[in-house]
PDB file of C-alpha atoms (C1' of nucleotides) in Angstrom:
ATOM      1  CA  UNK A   1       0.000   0.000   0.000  1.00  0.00           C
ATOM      2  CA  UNK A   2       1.218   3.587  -1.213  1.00  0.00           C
ATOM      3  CA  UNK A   3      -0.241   6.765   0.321  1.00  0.00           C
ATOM      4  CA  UNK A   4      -0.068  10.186  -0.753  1.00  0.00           C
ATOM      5  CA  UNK A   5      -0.708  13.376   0.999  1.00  0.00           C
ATOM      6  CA  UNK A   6      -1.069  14.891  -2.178  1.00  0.00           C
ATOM      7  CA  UNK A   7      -3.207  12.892  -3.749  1.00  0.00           C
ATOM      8  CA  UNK A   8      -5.755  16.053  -4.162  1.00  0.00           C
ATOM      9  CA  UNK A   9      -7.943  14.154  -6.693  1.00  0.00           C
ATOM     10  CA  UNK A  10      -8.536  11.575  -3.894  1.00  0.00           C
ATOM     11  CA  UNK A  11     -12.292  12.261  -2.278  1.00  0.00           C
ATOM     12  CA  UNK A  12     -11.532  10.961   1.635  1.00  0.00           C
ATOM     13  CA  UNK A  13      -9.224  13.691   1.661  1.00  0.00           C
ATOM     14  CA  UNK A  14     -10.954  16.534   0.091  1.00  0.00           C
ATOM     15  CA  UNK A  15     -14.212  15.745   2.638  1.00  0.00           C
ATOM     16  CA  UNK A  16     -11.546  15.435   5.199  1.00  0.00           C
ATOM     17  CA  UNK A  17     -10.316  18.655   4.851  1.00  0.00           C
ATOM     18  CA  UNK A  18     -13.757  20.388   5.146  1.00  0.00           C
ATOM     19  CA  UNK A  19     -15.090  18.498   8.054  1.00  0.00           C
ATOM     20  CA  UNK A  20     -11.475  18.877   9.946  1.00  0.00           C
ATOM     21  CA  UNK A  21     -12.037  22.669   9.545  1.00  0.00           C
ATOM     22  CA  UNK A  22     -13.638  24.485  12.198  1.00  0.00           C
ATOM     23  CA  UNK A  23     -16.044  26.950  10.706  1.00  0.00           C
ATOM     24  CA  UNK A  24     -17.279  24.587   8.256  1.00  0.00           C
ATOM     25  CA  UNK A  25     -18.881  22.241  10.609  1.00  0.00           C
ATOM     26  CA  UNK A  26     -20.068  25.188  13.068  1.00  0.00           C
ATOM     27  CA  UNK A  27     -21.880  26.771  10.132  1.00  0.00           C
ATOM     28  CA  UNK A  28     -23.321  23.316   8.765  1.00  0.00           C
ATOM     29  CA  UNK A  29     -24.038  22.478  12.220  1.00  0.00           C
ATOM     30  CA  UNK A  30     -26.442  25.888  13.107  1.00  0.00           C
ATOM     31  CA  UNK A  31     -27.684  25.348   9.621  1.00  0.00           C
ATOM     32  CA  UNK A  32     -28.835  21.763  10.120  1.00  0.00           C
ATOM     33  CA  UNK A  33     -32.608  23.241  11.861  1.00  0.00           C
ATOM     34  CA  UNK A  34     -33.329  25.635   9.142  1.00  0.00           C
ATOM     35  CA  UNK A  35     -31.431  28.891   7.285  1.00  0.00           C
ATOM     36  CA  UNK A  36     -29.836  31.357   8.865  1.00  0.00           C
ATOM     37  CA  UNK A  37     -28.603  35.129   7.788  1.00  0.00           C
ATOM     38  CA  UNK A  38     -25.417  36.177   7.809  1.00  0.00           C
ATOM     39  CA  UNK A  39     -25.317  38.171  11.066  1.00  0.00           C
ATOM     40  CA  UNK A  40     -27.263  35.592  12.727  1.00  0.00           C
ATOM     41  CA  UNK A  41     -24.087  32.897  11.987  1.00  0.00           C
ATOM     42  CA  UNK A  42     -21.676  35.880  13.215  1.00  0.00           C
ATOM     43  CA  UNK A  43     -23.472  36.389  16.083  1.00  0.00           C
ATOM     44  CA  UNK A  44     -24.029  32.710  17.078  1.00  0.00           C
ATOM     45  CA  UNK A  45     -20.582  31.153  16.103  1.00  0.00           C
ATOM     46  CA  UNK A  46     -18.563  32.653  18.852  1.00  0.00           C
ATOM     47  CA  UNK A  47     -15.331  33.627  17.693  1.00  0.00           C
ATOM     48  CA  UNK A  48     -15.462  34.381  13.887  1.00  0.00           C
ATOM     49  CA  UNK A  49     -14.260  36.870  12.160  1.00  0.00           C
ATOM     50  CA  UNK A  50     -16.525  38.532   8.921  1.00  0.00           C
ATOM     51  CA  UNK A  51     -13.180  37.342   6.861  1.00  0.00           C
ATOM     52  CA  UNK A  52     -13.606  33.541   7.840  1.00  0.00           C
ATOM     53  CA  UNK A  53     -17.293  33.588   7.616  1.00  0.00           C
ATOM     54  CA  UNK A  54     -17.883  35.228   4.547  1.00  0.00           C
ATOM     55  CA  UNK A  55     -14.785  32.608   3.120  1.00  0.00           C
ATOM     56  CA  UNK A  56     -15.935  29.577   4.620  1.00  0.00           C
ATOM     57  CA  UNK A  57     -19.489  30.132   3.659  1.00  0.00           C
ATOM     58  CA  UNK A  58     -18.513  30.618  -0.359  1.00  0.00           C
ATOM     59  CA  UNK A  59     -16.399  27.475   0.351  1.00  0.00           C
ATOM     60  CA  UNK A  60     -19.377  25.678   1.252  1.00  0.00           C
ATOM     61  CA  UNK A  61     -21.205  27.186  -1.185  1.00  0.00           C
ATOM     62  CA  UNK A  62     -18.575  26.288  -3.808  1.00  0.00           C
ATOM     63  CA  UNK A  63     -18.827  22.334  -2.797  1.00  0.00           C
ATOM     64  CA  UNK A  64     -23.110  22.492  -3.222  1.00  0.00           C
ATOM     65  CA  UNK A  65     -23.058  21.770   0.747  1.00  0.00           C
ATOM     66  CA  UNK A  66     -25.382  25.961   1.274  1.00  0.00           C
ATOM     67  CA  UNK A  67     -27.242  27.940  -0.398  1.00  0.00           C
ATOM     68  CA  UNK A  68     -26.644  31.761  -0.778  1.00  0.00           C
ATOM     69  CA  UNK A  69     -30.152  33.709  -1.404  1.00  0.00           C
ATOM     70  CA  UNK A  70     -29.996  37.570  -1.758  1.00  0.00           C
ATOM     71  CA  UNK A  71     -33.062  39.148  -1.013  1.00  0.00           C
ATOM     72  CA  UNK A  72     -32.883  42.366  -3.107  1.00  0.00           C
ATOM     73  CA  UNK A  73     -33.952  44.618  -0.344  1.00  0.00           C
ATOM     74  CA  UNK A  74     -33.097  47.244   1.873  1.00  0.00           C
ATOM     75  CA  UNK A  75     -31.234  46.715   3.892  1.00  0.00           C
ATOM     76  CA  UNK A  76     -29.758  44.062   2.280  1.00  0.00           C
ATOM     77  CA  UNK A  77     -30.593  40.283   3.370  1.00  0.00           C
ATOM     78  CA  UNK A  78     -28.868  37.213   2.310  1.00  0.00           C
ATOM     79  CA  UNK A  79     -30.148  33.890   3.809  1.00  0.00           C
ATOM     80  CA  UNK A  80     -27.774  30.735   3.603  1.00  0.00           C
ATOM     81  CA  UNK A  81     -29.654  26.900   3.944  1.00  0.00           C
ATOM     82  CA  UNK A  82     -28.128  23.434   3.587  1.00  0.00           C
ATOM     83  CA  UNK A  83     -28.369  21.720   0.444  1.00  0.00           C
ATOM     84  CA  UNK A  84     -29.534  18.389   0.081  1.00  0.00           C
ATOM     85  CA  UNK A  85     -26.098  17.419  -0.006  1.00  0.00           C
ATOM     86  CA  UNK A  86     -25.615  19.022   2.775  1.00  0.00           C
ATOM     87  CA  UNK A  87     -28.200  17.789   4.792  1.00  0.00           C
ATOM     88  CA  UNK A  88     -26.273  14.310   4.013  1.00  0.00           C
ATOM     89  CA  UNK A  89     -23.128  15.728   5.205  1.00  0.00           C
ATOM     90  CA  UNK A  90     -24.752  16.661   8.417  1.00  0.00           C
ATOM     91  CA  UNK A  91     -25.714  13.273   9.055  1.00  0.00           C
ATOM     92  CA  UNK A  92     -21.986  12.604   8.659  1.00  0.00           C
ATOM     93  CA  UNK A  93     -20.933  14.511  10.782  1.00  0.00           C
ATOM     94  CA  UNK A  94     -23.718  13.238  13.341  1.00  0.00           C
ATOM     95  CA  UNK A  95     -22.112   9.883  13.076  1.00  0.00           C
ATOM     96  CA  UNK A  96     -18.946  11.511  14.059  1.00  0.00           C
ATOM     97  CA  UNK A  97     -20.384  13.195  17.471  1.00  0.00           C
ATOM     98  CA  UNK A  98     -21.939   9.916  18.462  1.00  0.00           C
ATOM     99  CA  UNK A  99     -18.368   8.192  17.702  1.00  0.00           C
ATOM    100  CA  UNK A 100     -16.639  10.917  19.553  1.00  0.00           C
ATOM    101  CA  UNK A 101     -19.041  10.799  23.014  1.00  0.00           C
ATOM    102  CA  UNK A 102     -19.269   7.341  22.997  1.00  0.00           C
ATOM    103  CA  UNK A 103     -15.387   7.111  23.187  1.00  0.00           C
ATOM    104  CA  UNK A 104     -14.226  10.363  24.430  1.00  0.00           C
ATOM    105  CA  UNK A 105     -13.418   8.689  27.866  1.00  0.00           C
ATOM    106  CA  UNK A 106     -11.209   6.274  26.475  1.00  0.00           C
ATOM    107  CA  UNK A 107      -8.456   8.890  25.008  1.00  0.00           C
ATOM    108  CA  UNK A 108      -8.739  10.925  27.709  1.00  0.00           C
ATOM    109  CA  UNK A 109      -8.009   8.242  29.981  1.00  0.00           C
ATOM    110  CA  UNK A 110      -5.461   7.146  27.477  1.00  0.00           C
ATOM    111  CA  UNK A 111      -4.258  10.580  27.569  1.00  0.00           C
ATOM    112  CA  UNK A 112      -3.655  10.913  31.360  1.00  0.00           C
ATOM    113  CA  UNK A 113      -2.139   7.842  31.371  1.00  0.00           C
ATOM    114  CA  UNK A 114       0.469   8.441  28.349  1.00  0.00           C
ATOM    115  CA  UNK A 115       1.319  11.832  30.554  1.00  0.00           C
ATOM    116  CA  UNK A 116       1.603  10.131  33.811  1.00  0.00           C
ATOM    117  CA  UNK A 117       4.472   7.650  32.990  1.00  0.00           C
ATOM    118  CA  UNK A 118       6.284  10.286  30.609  1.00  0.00           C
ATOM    119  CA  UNK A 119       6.684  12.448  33.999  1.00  0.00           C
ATOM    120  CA  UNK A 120       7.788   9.810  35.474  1.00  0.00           C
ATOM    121  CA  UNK A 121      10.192   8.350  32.866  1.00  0.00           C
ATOM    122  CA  UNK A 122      11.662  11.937  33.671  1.00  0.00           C
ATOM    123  CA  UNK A 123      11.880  12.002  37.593  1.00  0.00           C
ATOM    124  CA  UNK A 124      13.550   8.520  37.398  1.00  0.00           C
ATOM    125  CA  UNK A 125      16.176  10.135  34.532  1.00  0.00           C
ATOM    126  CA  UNK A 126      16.864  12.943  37.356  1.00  0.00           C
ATOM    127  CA  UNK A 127      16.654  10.764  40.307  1.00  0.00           C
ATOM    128  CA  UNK A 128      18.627   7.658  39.290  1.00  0.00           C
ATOM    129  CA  UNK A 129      22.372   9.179  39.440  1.00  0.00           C
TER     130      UNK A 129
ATOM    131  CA  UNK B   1     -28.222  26.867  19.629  1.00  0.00           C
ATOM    132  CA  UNK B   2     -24.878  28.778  19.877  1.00  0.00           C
ATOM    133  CA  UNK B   3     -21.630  27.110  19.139  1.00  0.00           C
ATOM    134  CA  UNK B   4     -17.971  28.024  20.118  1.00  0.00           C
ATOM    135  CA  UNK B   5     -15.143  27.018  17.723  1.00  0.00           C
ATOM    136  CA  UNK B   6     -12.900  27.532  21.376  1.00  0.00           C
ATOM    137  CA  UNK B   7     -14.982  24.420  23.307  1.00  0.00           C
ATOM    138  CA  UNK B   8     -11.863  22.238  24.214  1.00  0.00           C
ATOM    139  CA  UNK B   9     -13.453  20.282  26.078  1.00  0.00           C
ATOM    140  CA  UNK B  10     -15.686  18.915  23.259  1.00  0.00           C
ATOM    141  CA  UNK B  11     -15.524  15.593  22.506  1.00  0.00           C
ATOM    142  CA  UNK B  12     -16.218  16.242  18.395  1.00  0.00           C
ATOM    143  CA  UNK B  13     -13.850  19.319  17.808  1.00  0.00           C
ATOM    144  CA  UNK B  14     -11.252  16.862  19.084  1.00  0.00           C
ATOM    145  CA  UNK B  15     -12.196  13.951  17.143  1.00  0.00           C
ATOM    146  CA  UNK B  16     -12.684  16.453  14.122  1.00  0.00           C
ATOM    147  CA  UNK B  17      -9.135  18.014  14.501  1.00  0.00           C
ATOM    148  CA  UNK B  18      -7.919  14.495  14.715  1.00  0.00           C
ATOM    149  CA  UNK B  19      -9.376  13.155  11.368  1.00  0.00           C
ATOM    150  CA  UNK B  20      -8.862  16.596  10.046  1.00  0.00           C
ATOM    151  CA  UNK B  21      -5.571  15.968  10.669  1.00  0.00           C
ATOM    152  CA  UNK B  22      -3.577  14.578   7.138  1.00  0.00           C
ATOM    153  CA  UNK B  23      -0.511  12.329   8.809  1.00  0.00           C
ATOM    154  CA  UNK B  24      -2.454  11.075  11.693  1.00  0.00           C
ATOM    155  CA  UNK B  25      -5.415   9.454   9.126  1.00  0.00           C
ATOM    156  CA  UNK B  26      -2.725   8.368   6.775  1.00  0.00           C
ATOM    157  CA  UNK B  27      -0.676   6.743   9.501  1.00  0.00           C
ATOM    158  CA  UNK B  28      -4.204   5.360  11.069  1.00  0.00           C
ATOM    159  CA  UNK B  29      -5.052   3.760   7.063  1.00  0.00           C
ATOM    160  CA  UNK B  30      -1.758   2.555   7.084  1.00  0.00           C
ATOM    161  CA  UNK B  31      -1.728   0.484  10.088  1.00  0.00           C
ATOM    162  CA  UNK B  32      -5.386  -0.766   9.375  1.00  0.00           C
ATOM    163  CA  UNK B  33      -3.851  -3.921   8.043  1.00  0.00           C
ATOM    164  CA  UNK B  34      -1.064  -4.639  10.522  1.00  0.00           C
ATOM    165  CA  UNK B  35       1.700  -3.160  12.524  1.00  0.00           C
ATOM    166  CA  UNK B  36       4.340  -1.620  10.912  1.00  0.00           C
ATOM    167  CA  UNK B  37       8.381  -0.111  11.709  1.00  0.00           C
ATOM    168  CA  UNK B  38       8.922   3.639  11.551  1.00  0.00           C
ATOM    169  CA  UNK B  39      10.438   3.749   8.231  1.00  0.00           C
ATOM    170  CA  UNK B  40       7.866   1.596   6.486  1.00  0.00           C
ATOM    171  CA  UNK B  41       5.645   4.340   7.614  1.00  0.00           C
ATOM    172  CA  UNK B  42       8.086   6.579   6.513  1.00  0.00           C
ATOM    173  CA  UNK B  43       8.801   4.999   3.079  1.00  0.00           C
ATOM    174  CA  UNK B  44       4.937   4.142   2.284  1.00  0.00           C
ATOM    175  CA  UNK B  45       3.444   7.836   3.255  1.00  0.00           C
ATOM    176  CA  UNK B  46       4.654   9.955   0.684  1.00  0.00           C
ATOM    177  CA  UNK B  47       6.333  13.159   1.643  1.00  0.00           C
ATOM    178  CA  UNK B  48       6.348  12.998   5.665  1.00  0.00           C
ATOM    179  CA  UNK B  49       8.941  14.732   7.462  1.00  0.00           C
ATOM    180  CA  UNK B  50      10.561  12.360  10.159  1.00  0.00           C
ATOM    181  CA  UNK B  51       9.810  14.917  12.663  1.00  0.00           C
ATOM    182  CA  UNK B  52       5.724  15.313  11.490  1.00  0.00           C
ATOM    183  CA  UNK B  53       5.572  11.236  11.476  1.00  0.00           C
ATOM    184  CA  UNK B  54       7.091  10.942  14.956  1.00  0.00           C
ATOM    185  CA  UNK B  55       5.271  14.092  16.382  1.00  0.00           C
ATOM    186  CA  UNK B  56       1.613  12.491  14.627  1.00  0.00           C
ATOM    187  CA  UNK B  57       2.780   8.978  16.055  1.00  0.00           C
ATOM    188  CA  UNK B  58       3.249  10.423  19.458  1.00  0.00           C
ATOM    189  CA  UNK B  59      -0.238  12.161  19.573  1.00  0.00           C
ATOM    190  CA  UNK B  60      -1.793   8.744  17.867  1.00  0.00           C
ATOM    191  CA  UNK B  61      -0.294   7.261  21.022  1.00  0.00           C
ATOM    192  CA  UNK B  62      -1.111   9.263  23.544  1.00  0.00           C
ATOM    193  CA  UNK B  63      -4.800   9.188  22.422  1.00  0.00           C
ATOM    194  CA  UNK B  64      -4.492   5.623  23.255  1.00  0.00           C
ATOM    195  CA  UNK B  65      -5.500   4.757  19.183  1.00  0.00           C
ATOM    196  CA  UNK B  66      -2.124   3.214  18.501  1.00  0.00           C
ATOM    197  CA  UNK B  67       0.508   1.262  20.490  1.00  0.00           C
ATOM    198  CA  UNK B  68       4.438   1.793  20.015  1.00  0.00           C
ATOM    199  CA  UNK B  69       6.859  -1.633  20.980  1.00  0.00           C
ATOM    200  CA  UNK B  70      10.302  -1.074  21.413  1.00  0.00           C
ATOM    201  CA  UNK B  71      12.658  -3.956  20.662  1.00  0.00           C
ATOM    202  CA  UNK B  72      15.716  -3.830  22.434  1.00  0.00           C
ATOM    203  CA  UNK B  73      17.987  -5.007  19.651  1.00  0.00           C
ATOM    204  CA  UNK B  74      20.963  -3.658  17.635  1.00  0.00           C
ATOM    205  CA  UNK B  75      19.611  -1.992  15.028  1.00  0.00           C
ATOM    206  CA  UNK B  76      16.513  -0.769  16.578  1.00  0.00           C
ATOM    207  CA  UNK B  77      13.323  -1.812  16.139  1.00  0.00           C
ATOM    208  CA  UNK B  78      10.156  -0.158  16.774  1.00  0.00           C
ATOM    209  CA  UNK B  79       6.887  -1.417  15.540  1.00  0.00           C
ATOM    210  CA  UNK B  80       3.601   0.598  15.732  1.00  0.00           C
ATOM    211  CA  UNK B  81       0.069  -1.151  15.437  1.00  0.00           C
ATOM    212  CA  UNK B  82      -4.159  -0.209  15.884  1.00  0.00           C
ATOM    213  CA  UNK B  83      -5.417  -0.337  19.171  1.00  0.00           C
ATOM    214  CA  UNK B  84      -8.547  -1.477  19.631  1.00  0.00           C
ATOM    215  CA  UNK B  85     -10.101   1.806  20.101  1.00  0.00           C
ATOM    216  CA  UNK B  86      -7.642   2.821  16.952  1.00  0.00           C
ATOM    217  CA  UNK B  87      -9.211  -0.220  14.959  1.00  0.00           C
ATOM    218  CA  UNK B  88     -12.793   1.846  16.028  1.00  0.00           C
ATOM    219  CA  UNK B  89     -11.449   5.196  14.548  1.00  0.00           C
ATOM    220  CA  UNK B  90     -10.212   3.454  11.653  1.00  0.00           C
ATOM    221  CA  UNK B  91     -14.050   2.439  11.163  1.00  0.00           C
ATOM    222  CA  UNK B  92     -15.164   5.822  11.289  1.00  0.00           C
ATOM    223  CA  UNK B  93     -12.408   6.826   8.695  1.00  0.00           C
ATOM    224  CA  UNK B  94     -13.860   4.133   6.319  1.00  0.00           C
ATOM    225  CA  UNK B  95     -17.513   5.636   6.687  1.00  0.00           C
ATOM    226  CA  UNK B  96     -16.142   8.993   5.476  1.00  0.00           C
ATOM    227  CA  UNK B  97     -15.031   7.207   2.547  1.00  0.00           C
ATOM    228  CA  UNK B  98     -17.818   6.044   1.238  1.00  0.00           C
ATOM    229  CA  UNK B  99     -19.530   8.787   1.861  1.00  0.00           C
ATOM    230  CA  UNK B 100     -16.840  10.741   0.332  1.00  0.00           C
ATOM    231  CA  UNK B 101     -16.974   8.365  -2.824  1.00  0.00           C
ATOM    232  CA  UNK B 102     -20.583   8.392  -2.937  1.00  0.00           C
ATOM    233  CA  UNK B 103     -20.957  12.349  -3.093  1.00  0.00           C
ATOM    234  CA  UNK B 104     -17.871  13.654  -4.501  1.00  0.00           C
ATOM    235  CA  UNK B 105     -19.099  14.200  -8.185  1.00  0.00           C
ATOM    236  CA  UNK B 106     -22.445  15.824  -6.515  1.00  0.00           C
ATOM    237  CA  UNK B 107     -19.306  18.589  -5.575  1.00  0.00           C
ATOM    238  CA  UNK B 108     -16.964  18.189  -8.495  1.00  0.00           C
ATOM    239  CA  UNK B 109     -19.898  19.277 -10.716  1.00  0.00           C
ATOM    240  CA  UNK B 110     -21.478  21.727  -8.097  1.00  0.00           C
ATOM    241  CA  UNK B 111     -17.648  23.334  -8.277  1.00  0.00           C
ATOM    242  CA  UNK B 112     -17.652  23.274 -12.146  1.00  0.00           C
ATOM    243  CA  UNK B 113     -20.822  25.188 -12.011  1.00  0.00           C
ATOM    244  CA  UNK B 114     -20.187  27.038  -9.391  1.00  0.00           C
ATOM    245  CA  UNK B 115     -16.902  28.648 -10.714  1.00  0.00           C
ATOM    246  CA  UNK B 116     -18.776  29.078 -14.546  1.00  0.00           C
ATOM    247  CA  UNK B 117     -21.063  30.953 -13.058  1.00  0.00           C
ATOM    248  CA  UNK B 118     -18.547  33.377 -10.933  1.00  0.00           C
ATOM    249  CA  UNK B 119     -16.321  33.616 -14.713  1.00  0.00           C
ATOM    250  CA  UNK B 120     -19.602  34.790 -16.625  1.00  0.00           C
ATOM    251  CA  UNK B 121     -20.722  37.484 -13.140  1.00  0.00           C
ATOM    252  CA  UNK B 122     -23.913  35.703 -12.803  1.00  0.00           C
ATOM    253  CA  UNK B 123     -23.037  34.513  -9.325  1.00  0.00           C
ATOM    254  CA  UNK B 124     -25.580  36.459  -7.440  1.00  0.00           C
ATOM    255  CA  UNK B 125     -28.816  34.363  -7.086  1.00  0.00           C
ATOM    256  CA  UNK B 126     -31.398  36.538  -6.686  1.00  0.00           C
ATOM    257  CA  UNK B 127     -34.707  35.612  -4.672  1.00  0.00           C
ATOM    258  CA  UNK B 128     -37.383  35.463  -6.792  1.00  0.00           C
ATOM    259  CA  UNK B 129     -35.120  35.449 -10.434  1.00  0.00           C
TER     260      UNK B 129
ATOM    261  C1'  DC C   1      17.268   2.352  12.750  1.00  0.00           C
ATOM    262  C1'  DA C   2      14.574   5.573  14.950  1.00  0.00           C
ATOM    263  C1'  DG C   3      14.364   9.271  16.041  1.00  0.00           C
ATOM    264  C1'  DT C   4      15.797  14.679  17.839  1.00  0.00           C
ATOM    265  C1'  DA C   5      17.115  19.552  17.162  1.00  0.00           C
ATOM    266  C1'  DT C   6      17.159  23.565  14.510  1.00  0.00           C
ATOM    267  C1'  DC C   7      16.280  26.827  11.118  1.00  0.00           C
ATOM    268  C1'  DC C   8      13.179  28.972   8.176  1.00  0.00           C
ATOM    269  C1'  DG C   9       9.395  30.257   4.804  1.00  0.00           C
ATOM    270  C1'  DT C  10       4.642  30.596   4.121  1.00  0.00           C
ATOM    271  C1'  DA C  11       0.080  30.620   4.521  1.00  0.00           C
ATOM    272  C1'  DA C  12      -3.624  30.689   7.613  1.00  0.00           C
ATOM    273  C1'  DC C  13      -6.000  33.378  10.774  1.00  0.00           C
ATOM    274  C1'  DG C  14      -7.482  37.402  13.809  1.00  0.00           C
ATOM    275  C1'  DA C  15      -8.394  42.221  14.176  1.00  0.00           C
ATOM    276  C1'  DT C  16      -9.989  46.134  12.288  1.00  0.00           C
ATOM    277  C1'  DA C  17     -11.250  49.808   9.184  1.00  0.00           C
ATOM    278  C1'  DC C  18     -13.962  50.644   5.399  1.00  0.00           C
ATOM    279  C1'  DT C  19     -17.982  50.217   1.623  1.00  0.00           C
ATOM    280  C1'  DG C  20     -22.226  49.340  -1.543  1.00  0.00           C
TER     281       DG C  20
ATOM    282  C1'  DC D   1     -26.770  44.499   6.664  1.00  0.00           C
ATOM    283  C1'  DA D   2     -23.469  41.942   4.457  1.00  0.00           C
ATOM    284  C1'  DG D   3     -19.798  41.909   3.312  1.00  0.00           C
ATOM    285  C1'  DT D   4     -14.442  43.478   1.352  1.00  0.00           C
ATOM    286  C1'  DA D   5      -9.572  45.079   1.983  1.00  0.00           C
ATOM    287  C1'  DT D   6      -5.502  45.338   4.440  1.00  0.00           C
ATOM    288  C1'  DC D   7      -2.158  44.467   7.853  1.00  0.00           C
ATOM    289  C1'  DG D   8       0.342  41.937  11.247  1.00  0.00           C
ATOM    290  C1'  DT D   9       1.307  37.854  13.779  1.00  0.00           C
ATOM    291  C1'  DT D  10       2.087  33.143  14.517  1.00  0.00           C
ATOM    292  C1'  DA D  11       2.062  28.676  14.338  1.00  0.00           C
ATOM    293  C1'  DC D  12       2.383  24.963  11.310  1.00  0.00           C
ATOM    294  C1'  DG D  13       5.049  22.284   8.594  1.00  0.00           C
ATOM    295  C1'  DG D  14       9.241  21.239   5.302  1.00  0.00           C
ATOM    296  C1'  DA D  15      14.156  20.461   4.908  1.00  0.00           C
ATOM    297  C1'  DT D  16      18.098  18.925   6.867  1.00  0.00           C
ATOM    298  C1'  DA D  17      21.888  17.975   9.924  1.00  0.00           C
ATOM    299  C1'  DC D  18      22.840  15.421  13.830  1.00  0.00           C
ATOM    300  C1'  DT D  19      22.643  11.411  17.648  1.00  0.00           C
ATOM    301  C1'  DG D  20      22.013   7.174  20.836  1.00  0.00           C
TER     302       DG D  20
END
DNA sequence: CAGTATCCGTAACGATACTG
DNA sequence: CAGTATCGTTACGGATACTG
């Protein structure tokens, strides 16, 4: 078996890439109960700047995953919805949350556990002259 | 709802930034089918640095979803395999790929479109044409 | 063989000021 | 309201030389 990194015609990795990034599955996520306007995601997904929104949402857009309507109106109102496709990728990423509570305990156990003998592995190394 | 991209202590964001993660799915897809030696890993992922493969091996390992045996021999030996709860993730990784296999034309050709319509400055979609 | 240590470029991201 | 433009930082990752 050969693997590639940059295999960027490979699928996995290209729907890797947009659920591993953060503002993709926030904004698909508060879009999975109905759309949303812009400010509303701004407001709502703590922590995002107008530069990352307005990029990640044409991302999205981009893929098929939202919808962008413009209401030509004043002031101006633009609405974004999940796609079909995106509904679908929702449910993905639903399969991932269960995954991820169901055995959450088990790397953080792992985790204090992996810390735990690495400090000591280290006292020994200073205590054992 | 209201979401915050800085929730650490979410069990999805974690498991997200792990599969989001290019090495540490790689190195997961790799080891699917038995343990392996550091420079099989190495020689079989394409373009890994030796310090991104050992610092992706270490977090793999301290998330408790791979082991690492030392052989105390002359050469060295190290051999890294799936834990159970690695095997688990590993199942996970295969969902995305069908799913990724299943809809990735729906976004090749939702791209296509998408970037036709941005070249000819019909991008806006108006409500109601 | 299996790493570690170091240097370094770049690209991603945050903050903010501005606009149709 | 819904963005765009610009700047500055930083942290991630690549390359490579070195070591037990």
């Amino acid at each position: 078996m050969q693997v590639s990194a940059y295999a960027k015609d490979c699928p996995s990795r290209q729907i890797l890439d947009r659920i591993g990034d953060t503002w993709s599955v926030l904004i698909v996520v508060m879009l999975a109960d109905g759309a949303h306007r812009y400010t509303e995601l701004a407001k709502r997904i703590q922590g995002v700047s107008p530069k990352m929104l307005t990029q990640t949402l044409r991302g999205l857009e981009r893929d098929g995953l939202i919808t962008r309507t413009v209401h030509p109106v004043v002031p101006p109102r633009v609405d974004y919805a999940l796609t079909e496709l995106g509904h679908s990728l929702y449910g993905l990423v639903e399969g991932l949350e269960k995954w991820a509570e169901t055995h959450i305990d088990d790397v953080q156990a792992a985790r204090v556990e992996y810390d735990a003998l690495r400090r000591k592995g280290r006292n020994r190394r200073l205590c054992g002259g």
